[in-house]
XYZ file of C-alpha atoms in Angstrom:
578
model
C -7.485 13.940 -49.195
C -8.205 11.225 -46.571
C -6.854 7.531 -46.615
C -7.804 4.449 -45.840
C -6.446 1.820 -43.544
C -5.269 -0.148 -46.501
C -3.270 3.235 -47.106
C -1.383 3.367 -44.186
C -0.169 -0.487 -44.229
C 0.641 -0.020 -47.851
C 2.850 2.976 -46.862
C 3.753 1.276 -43.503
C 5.428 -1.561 -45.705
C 7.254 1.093 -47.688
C 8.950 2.351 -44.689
C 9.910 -1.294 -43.939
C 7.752 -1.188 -40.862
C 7.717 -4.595 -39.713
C 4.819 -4.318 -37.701
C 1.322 -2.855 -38.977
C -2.063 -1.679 -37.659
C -3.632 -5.210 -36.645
C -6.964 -2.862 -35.480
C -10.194 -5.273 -35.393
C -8.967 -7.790 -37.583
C -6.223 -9.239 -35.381
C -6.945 -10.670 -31.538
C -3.033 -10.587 -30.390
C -2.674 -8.679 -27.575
C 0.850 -7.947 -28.773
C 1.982 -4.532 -29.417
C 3.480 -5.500 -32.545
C 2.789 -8.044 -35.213
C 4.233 -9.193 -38.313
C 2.958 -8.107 -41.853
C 2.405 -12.198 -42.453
C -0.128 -12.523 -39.382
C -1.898 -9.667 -41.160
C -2.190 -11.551 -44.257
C -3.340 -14.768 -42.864
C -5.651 -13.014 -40.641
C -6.929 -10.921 -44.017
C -7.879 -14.203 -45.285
C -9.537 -15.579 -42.088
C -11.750 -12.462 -40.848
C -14.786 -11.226 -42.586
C -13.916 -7.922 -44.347
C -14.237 -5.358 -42.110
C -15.453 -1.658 -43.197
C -12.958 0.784 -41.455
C -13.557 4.823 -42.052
C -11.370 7.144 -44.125
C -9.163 9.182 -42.008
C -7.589 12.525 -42.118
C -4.561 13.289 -43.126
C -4.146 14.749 -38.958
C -5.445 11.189 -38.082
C -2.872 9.240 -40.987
C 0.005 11.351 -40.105
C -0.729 10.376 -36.408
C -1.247 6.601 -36.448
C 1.838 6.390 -38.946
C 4.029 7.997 -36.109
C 2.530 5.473 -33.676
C 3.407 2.656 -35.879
C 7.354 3.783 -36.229
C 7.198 4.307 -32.576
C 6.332 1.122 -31.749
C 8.816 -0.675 -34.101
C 11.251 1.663 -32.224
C 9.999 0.349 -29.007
C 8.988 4.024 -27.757
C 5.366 2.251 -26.885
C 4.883 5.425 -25.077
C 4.038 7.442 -28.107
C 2.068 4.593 -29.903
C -0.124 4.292 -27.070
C -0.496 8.234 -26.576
C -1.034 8.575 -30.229
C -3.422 5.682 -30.611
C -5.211 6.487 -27.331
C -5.691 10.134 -28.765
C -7.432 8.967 -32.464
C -9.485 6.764 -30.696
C -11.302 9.058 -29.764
C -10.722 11.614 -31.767
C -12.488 9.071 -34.900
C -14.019 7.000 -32.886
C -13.126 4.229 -34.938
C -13.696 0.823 -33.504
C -10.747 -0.717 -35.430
C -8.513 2.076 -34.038
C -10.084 1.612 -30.330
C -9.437 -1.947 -30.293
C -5.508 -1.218 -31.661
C -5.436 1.115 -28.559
C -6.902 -1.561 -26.010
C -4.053 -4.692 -26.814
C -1.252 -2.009 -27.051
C -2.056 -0.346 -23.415
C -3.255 -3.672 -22.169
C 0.589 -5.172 -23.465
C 1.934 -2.886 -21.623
C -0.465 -3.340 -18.135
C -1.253 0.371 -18.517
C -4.978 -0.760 -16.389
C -6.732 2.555 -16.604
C -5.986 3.232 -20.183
C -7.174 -0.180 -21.029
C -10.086 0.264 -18.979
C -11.339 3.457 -21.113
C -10.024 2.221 -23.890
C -11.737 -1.296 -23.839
C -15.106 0.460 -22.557
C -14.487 2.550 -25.482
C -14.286 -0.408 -28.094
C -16.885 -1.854 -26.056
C -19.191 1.216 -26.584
C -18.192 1.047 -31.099
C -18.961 -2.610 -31.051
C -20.662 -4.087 -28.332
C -20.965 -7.678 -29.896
C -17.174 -8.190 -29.900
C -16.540 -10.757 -27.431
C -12.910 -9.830 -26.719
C -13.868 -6.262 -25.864
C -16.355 -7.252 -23.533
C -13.734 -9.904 -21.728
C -11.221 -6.830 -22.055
C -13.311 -4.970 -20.661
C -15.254 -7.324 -18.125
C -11.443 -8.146 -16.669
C -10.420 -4.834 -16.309
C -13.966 -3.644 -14.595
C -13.072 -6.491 -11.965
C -9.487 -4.986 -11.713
C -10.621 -1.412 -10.788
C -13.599 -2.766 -8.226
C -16.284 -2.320 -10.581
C -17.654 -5.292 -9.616
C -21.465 -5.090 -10.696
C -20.794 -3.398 -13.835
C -18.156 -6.628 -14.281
C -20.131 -9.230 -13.557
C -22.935 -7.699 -16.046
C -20.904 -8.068 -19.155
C -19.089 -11.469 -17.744
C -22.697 -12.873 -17.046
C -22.868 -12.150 -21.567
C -19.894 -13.926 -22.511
C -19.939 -17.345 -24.014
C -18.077 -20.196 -21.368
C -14.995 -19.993 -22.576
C -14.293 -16.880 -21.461
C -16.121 -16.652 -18.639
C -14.844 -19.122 -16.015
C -11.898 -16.988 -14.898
C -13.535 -13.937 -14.697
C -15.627 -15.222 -12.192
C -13.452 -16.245 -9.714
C -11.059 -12.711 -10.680
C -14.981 -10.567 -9.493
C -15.344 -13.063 -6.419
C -11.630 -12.142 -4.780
C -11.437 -8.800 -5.964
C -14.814 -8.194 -3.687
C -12.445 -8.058 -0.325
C -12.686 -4.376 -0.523
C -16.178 -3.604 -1.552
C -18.770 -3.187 1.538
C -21.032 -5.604 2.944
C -23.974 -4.146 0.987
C -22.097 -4.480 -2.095
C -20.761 -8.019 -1.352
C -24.420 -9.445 -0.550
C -25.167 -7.970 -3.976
C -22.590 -10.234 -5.272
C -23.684 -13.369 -3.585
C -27.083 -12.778 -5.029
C -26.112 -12.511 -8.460
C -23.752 -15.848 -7.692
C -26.654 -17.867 -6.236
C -28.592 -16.776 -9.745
C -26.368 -17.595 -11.997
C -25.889 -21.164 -10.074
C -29.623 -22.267 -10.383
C -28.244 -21.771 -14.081
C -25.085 -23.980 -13.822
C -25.267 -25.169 -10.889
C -22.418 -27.895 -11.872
C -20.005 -24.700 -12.922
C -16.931 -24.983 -10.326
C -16.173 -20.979 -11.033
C -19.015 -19.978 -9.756
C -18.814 -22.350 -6.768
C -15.695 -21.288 -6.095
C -16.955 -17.908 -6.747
C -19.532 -17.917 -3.941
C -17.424 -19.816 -1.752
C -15.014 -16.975 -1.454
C -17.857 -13.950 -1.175
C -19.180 -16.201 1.954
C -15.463 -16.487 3.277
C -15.157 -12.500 2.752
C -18.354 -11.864 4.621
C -17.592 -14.001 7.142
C -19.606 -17.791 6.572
C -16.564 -19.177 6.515
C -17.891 -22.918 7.337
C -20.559 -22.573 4.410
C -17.708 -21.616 2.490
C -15.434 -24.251 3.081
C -18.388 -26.627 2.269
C -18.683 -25.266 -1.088
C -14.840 -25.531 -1.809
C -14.557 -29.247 -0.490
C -18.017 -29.904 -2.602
C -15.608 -29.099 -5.658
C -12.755 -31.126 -4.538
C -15.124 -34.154 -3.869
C -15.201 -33.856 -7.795
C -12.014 -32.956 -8.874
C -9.469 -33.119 -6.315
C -7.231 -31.389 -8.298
C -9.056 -28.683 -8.445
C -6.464 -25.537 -7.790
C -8.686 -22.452 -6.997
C -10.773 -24.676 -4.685
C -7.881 -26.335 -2.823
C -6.612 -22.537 -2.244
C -10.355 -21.264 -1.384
C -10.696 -24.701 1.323
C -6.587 -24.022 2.706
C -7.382 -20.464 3.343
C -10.445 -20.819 5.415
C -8.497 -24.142 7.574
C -5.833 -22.129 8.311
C -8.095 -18.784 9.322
C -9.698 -21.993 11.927
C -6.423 -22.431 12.706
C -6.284 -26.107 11.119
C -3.244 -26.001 9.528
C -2.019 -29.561 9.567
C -5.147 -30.460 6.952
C -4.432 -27.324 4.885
C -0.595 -28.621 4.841
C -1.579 -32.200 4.090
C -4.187 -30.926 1.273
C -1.783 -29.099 -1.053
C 1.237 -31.608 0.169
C -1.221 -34.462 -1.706
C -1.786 -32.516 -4.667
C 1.451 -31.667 -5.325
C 2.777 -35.194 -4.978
C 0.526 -35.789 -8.171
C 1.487 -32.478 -10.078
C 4.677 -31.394 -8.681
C 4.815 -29.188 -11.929
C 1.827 -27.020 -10.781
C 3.208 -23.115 -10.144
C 0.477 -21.977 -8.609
C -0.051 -24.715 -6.009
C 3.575 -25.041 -4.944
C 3.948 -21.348 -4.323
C 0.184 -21.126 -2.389
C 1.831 -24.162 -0.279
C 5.120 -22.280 0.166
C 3.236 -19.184 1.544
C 0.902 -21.468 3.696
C 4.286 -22.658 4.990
C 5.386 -19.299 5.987
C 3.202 -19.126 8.762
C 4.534 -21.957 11.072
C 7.759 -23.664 9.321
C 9.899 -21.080 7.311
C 12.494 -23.630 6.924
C 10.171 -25.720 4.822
C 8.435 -22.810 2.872
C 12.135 -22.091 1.800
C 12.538 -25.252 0.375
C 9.636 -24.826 -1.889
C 10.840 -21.557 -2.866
C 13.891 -23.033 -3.688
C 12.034 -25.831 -6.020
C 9.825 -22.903 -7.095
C 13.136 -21.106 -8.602
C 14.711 -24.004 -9.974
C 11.255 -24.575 -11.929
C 11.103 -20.653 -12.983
C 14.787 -19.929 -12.638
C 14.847 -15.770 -12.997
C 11.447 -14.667 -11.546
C 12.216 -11.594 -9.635
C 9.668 -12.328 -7.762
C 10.108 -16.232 -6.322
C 13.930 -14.869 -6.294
C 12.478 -11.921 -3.603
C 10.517 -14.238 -1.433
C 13.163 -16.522 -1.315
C 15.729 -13.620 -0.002
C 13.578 -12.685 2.560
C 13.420 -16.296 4.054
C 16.715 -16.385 3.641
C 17.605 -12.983 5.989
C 14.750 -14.417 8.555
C 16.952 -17.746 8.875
C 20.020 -15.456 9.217
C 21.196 -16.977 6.191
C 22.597 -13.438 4.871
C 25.283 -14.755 2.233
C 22.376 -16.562 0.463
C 20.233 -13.570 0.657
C 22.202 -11.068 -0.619
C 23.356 -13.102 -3.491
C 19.653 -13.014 -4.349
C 19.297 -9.610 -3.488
C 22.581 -8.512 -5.767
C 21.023 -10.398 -8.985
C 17.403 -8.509 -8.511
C 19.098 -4.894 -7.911
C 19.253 -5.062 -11.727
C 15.314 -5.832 -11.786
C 12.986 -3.095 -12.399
C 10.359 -4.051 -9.636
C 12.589 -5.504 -7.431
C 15.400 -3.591 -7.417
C 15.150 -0.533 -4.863
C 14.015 -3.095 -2.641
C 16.654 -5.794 -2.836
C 18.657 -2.264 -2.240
C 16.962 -1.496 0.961
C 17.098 -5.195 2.425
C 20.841 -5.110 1.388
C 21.436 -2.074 3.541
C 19.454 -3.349 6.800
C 21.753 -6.753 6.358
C 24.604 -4.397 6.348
C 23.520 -2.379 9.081
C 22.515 -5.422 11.083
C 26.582 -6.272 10.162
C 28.078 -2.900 11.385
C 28.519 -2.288 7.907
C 27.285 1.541 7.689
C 28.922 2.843 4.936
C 27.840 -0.525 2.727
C 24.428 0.085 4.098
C 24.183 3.929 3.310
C 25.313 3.130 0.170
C 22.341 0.774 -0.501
C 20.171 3.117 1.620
C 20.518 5.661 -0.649
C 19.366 3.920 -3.753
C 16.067 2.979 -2.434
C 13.595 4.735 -5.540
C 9.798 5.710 -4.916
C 7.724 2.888 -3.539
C 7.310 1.492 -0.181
C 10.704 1.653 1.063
C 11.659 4.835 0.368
C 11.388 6.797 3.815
C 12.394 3.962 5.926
C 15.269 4.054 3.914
C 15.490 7.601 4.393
C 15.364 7.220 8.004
C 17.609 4.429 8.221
C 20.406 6.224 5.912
C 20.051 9.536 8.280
C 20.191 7.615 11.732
C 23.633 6.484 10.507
C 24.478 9.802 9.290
C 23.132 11.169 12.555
C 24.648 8.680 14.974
C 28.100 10.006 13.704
C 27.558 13.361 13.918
C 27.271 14.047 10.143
C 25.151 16.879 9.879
C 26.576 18.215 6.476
C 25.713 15.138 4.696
C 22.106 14.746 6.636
C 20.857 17.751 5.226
C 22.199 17.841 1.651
C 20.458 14.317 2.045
C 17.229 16.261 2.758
C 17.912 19.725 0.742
C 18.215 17.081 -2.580
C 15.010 15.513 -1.530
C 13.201 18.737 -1.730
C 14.422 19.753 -4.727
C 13.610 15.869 -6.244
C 10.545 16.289 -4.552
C 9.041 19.477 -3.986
C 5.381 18.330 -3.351
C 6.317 16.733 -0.693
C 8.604 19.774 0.823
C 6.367 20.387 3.765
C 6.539 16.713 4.750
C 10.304 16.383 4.446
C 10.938 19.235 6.722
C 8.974 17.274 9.423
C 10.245 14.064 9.115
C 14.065 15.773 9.019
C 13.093 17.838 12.032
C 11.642 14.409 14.020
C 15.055 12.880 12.954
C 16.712 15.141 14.719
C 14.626 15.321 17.757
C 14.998 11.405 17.963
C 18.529 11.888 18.794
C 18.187 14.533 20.764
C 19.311 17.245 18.553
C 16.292 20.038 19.846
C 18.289 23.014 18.549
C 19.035 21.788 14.748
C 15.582 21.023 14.941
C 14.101 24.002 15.354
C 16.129 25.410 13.114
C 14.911 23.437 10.548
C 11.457 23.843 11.278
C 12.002 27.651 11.440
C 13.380 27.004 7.770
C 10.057 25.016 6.482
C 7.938 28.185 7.915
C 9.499 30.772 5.825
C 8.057 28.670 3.117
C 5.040 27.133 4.766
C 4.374 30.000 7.033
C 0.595 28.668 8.066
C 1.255 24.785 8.294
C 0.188 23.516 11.342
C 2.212 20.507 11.219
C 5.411 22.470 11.300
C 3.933 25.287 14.009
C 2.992 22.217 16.284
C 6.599 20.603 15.812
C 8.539 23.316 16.662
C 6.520 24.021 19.678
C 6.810 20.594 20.810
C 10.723 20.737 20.303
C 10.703 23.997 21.884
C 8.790 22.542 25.108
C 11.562 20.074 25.642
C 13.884 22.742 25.517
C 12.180 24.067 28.624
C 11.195 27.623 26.749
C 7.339 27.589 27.744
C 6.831 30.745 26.097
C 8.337 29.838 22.428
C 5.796 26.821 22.496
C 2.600 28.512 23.410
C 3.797 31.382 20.816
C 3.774 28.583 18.410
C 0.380 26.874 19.357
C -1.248 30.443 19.496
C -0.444 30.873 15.946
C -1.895 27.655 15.062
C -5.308 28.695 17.132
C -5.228 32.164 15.581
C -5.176 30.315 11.994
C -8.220 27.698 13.384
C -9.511 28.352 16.399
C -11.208 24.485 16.631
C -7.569 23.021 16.290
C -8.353 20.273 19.051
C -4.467 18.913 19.352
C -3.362 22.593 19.954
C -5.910 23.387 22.227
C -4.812 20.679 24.227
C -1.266 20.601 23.784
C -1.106 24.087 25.057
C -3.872 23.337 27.466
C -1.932 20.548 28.908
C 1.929 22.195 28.630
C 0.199 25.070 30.837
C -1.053 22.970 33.695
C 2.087 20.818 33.588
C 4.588 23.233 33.505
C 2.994 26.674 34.937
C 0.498 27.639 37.687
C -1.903 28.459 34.916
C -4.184 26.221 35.918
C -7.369 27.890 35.149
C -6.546 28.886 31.974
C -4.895 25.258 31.276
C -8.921 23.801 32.026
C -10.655 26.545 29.884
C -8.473 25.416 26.989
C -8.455 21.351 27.457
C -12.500 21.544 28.084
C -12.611 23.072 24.496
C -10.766 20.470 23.038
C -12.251 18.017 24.896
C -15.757 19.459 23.871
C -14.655 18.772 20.089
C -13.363 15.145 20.723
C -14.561 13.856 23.956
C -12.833 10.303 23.012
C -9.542 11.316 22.093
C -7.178 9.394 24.865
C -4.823 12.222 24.859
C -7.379 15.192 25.777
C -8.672 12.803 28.158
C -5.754 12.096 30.019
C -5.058 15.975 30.015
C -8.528 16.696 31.741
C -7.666 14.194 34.193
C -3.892 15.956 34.483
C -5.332 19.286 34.794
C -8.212 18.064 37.695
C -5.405 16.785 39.675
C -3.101 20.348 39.073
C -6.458 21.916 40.247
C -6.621 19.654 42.931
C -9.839 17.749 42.126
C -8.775 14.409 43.089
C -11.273 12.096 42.114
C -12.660 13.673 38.672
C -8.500 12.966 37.919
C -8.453 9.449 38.601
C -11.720 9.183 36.923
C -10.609 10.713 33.569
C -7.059 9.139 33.823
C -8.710 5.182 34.625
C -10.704 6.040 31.240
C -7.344 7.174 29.284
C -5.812 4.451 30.665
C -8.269 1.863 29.401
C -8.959 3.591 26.413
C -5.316 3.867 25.766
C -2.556 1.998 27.865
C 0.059 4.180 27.504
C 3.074 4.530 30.109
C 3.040 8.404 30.598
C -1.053 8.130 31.503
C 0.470 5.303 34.028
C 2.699 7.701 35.527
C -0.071 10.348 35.550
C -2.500 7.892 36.805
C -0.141 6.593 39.344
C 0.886 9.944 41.187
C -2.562 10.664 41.435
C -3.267 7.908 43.332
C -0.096 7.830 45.254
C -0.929 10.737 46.736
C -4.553 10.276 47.636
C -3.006 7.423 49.939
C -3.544 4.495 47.200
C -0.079 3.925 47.290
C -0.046 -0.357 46.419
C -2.496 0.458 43.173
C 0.111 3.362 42.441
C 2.819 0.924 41.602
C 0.748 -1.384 39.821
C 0.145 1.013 37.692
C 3.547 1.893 37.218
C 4.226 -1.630 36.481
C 1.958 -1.799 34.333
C 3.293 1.022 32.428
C 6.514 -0.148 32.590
C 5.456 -3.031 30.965
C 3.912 -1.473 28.163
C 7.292 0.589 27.693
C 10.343 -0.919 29.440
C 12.230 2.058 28.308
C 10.187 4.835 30.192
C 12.234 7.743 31.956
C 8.940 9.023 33.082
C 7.690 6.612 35.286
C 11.249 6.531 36.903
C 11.179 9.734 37.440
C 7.762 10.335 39.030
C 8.795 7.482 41.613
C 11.581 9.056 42.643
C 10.396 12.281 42.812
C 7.581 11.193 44.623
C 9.714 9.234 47.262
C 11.862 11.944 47.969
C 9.136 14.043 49.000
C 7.759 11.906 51.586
């Protein structure tokens, strides 16, 4: 028996579904939609042909349909997803496209719209579907193809979405772009989109002044003109003319002080050089779109730079609640309560930082506390529930718990956690070259080169462990031939890495080739300015006689890290054995 579209609204009606399978017919991109707009769009449309389907197929869409009216849009979209194409029925890939595009699930509406696109290619709102969401994933070319199609009502945006989604593609790709841009404008060469268009390409690739003559060539016309005022700021303030950016969008706004987008471009222009007056348009911004988790965020965070923390974390308490917002408004309300003294308040918050950028700064901020008061109980469970929430990531988790440690000085519990990892990760490298580094601070030479041995014997072209051990042999044995055999190999694998160089200039110097040292450390030292090549570079020439350079290298390095115990202790060292 197989059934008909008309079937499975019929039966849909009987169930008192209240929203039906709008498939071709309707252009919402709703998920659901009354039985009425059905009706008036049944007497709109052209009658569409739609296949019979399965009872597998019926069964299936019906499910979708009571999942949706149950708001489990998960199923309707897997089930609808699946039959598309399964039947490859247009009707039922375009039902697919508006559901997963509803709920901004990009990729699925990608296939799905290429999909539709692929049943019906003369539908115009699967080929802007699918045009936008091209531009979205970087598919620029295959983008602009379809957008360069569409009739001009649909077209405009999309070109300006291609032109600043090109910031990622490659020069080759971007000149590409241009190309087609310059094209389509001996076309319409009046068309402000694609002015705008090329105007941004030439700002990505650098023409920044042809760039801003295109944008001002649109203002000249309409000086209200949003995407070219935002094209012509950008480029003044990259040229560091920020007083006519400012006075640009302050103009336009006077005459459309209801304009969104503007305001908030001007408030984040602001940013830059006057917070105090970018957080008085973010306080007009939220007063215009009270709610927005988003305005709400930006103004919090202006708020905790002007040390205005009582405003902020009233902001930050109403978007915990948010979806998007809300492990972050819980991390920024722990570093306000750290930044208080308040450690416990801050853990608190600390700890319900969720997956996203935050998480393992909050990590580390919630263990430093736990750390700096000698809670080692709660550190781990911290880190034994992380590697059960995350066990793809156990490997990781046991180094950054073991670098915790090691940051406050705890060398022992370190290694013991390392040791831990390896009986589960018993070839990683990561954790091999951890514990020997830990180990080497705890002054037992022969527990780190056990440990960078193993690593060799598991890849014998492991650069940073041939020169780690290379370098911990000529710095803290009389190995020193075996110490240059080792560095040269790494050095012969990456002949610009700072770090080997700075050990074949360490290991010269043990050897007691003076000048191949300072010529390997001066190259470190530009390549890298770092303050432990300073103190290497400054003993060496200390005690060739170069003693005024020596401490203006130290200086130097002391500059670079104000903090140093090594270039402290070299000096004095040094001066006592005069």
């Amino acid at each position: 028996m197989n059934f008909t579209i008309q079937s499975l609204l019929r039966i849909s009606k009987c169930f008192g579904v209240s929203s039906t399978l709008l498939l071709a017919a309707c252009a919402t991109q709703q998920p659901l939609v009354s039985d009425e707009t059905i009706e008036e769009k049944a007497q709109t449309e052209p009658e569409i042909v739609y296949k019979n389907f399965e009872p597998e197929t019926f069964y299936s869409l019906m499910v979708a349909e009571l999942a949706g009216d149950r708001q489990r849009y998960d199923i309707a979209l897997r089930n609808y997803v699946q039959q598309a194409h399964q039947t490859r029925d247009k009707a039922v890939a375009a039902r697919a496209t508006r559901i997963a595009r509803f709920l901004g699930a990009r990729q699925v509406t990608l296939n799905s719209s290429l999909l539709w696109l692929e049943l019906e290619p003369s539908n115009e709102e699967a080929q802007v579907i699918a045009a936008t969401e091209l531009a979205q994933a970087g598919r620029l070319s295959e983008s602009i193809k379809l957008a360069k199609n569409l009739s001009e009502k649909d077209v405009d945006s999309l070109f300006l979405s291609i032109a600043s989604r090109a910031e990622q593609s490659t020069d080759t790709q971007r000149e590409g772009l241009i190309k087609e841009y310059t094209e389509l404008l001996e076309i319409h060469p009046e068309k402000p989109e694609l002015i705008i268009g090329k105007g941004l390409l030439l700002a990505q690739s650098g023409s920044v002044d042809e760039a801003l003559k295109l944008a001002q060539a649109v203002l000249k016309d309409d000086p209200m003109n949003v995407p070219a005022a935002k094209l012509e700021t950008n480029i003044l303030r990259e040229l560091e003319r920020n007083d006519e950016a400012k006075a640009r969008l302050s103009s336009m706004l006077e005459q459309d002080p209801r304009n969104l987008s503007l305001r908030l471009h001007y408030a984040r222009l602001l940013t830059h050089d006057d917070i105090e007056g970018s957080k008085e348009q973010f306080e007009i911004l939220n007063e215009q779109k009270p709610g927005d988790p988003d305005l709400m965020f930006s103004l919090a965070l202006l708020n905790q730079e002007l040390g205005l923390f009582d405003e902020a974390k009233a902001l930050y308490s109403e978007l915990i609640h948010t979806p998007n917002r809300g492990s972050s408004a819980h991390f920024y309300l722990g570093e306000i309560a750290n930044a208080q003294g308040d450690t416990e308040t801050a853990l608190v918050h600390y700890q319900q930082v969720g997956a996203g950028q935050d998480f393992m700064l909050a990590i580390n901020r919630a263990s430093d506390i736990l750390l700096s008061q000698n809670r080692l109980e709660d550190f781990g469970d911290q880190f034994n529930k992380l590697r059960r929430d995350f066990p793809q990531q156990e490997e990781r988790l046991y180094l950054s718990q073991s670098n915790l440690l090691v940051r406050h000085a705890m060398l022992e519990e370190a290694v013991n956690i390392l040791t831990e990892g390896l009986t589960f990760h018993t070839q990683s490298s990561s954790l091999l070259y951890a514990r020997a580094m830990a180990n080497e601070q705890r002054d037992l030479i022969h527990l780190t080169e056990e440990d960078l041995r193993t690593i060799l014997n598991y890849d014998t072209t492991n650069a940073t462990a041939l020169n780690a051990l290379g370098y911990t042999l000529a710095d803290r044995t009389d190995r020193f031939e075996e110490a240059f055999e080792l560095i040269s190999e790494a050095f012969a694998l990456n002949p610009d890495d700072p770090a080997i160089i700075d050990s074949m200039g360490w290991v010269h110097y043990r050897l007691g080739n003076y000048q191949q040292a300072i010529t390997h450390l001066r190259e470190a030292m530009k390549a890298f300015p770092d303050h432990e090549i300073a103190a290497h570079l400054g003993e060496v020439l200390w005690v060739v006689g170069e003693k005024q350079e020596a401490e203006a290298i130290w200086q130097e390095g002391l500059r670079l890290n104000p903090d140093s115990d090594i270039i402290p202790g070299v000096i004095e060292r040094l001066k006592a054995e005069q």
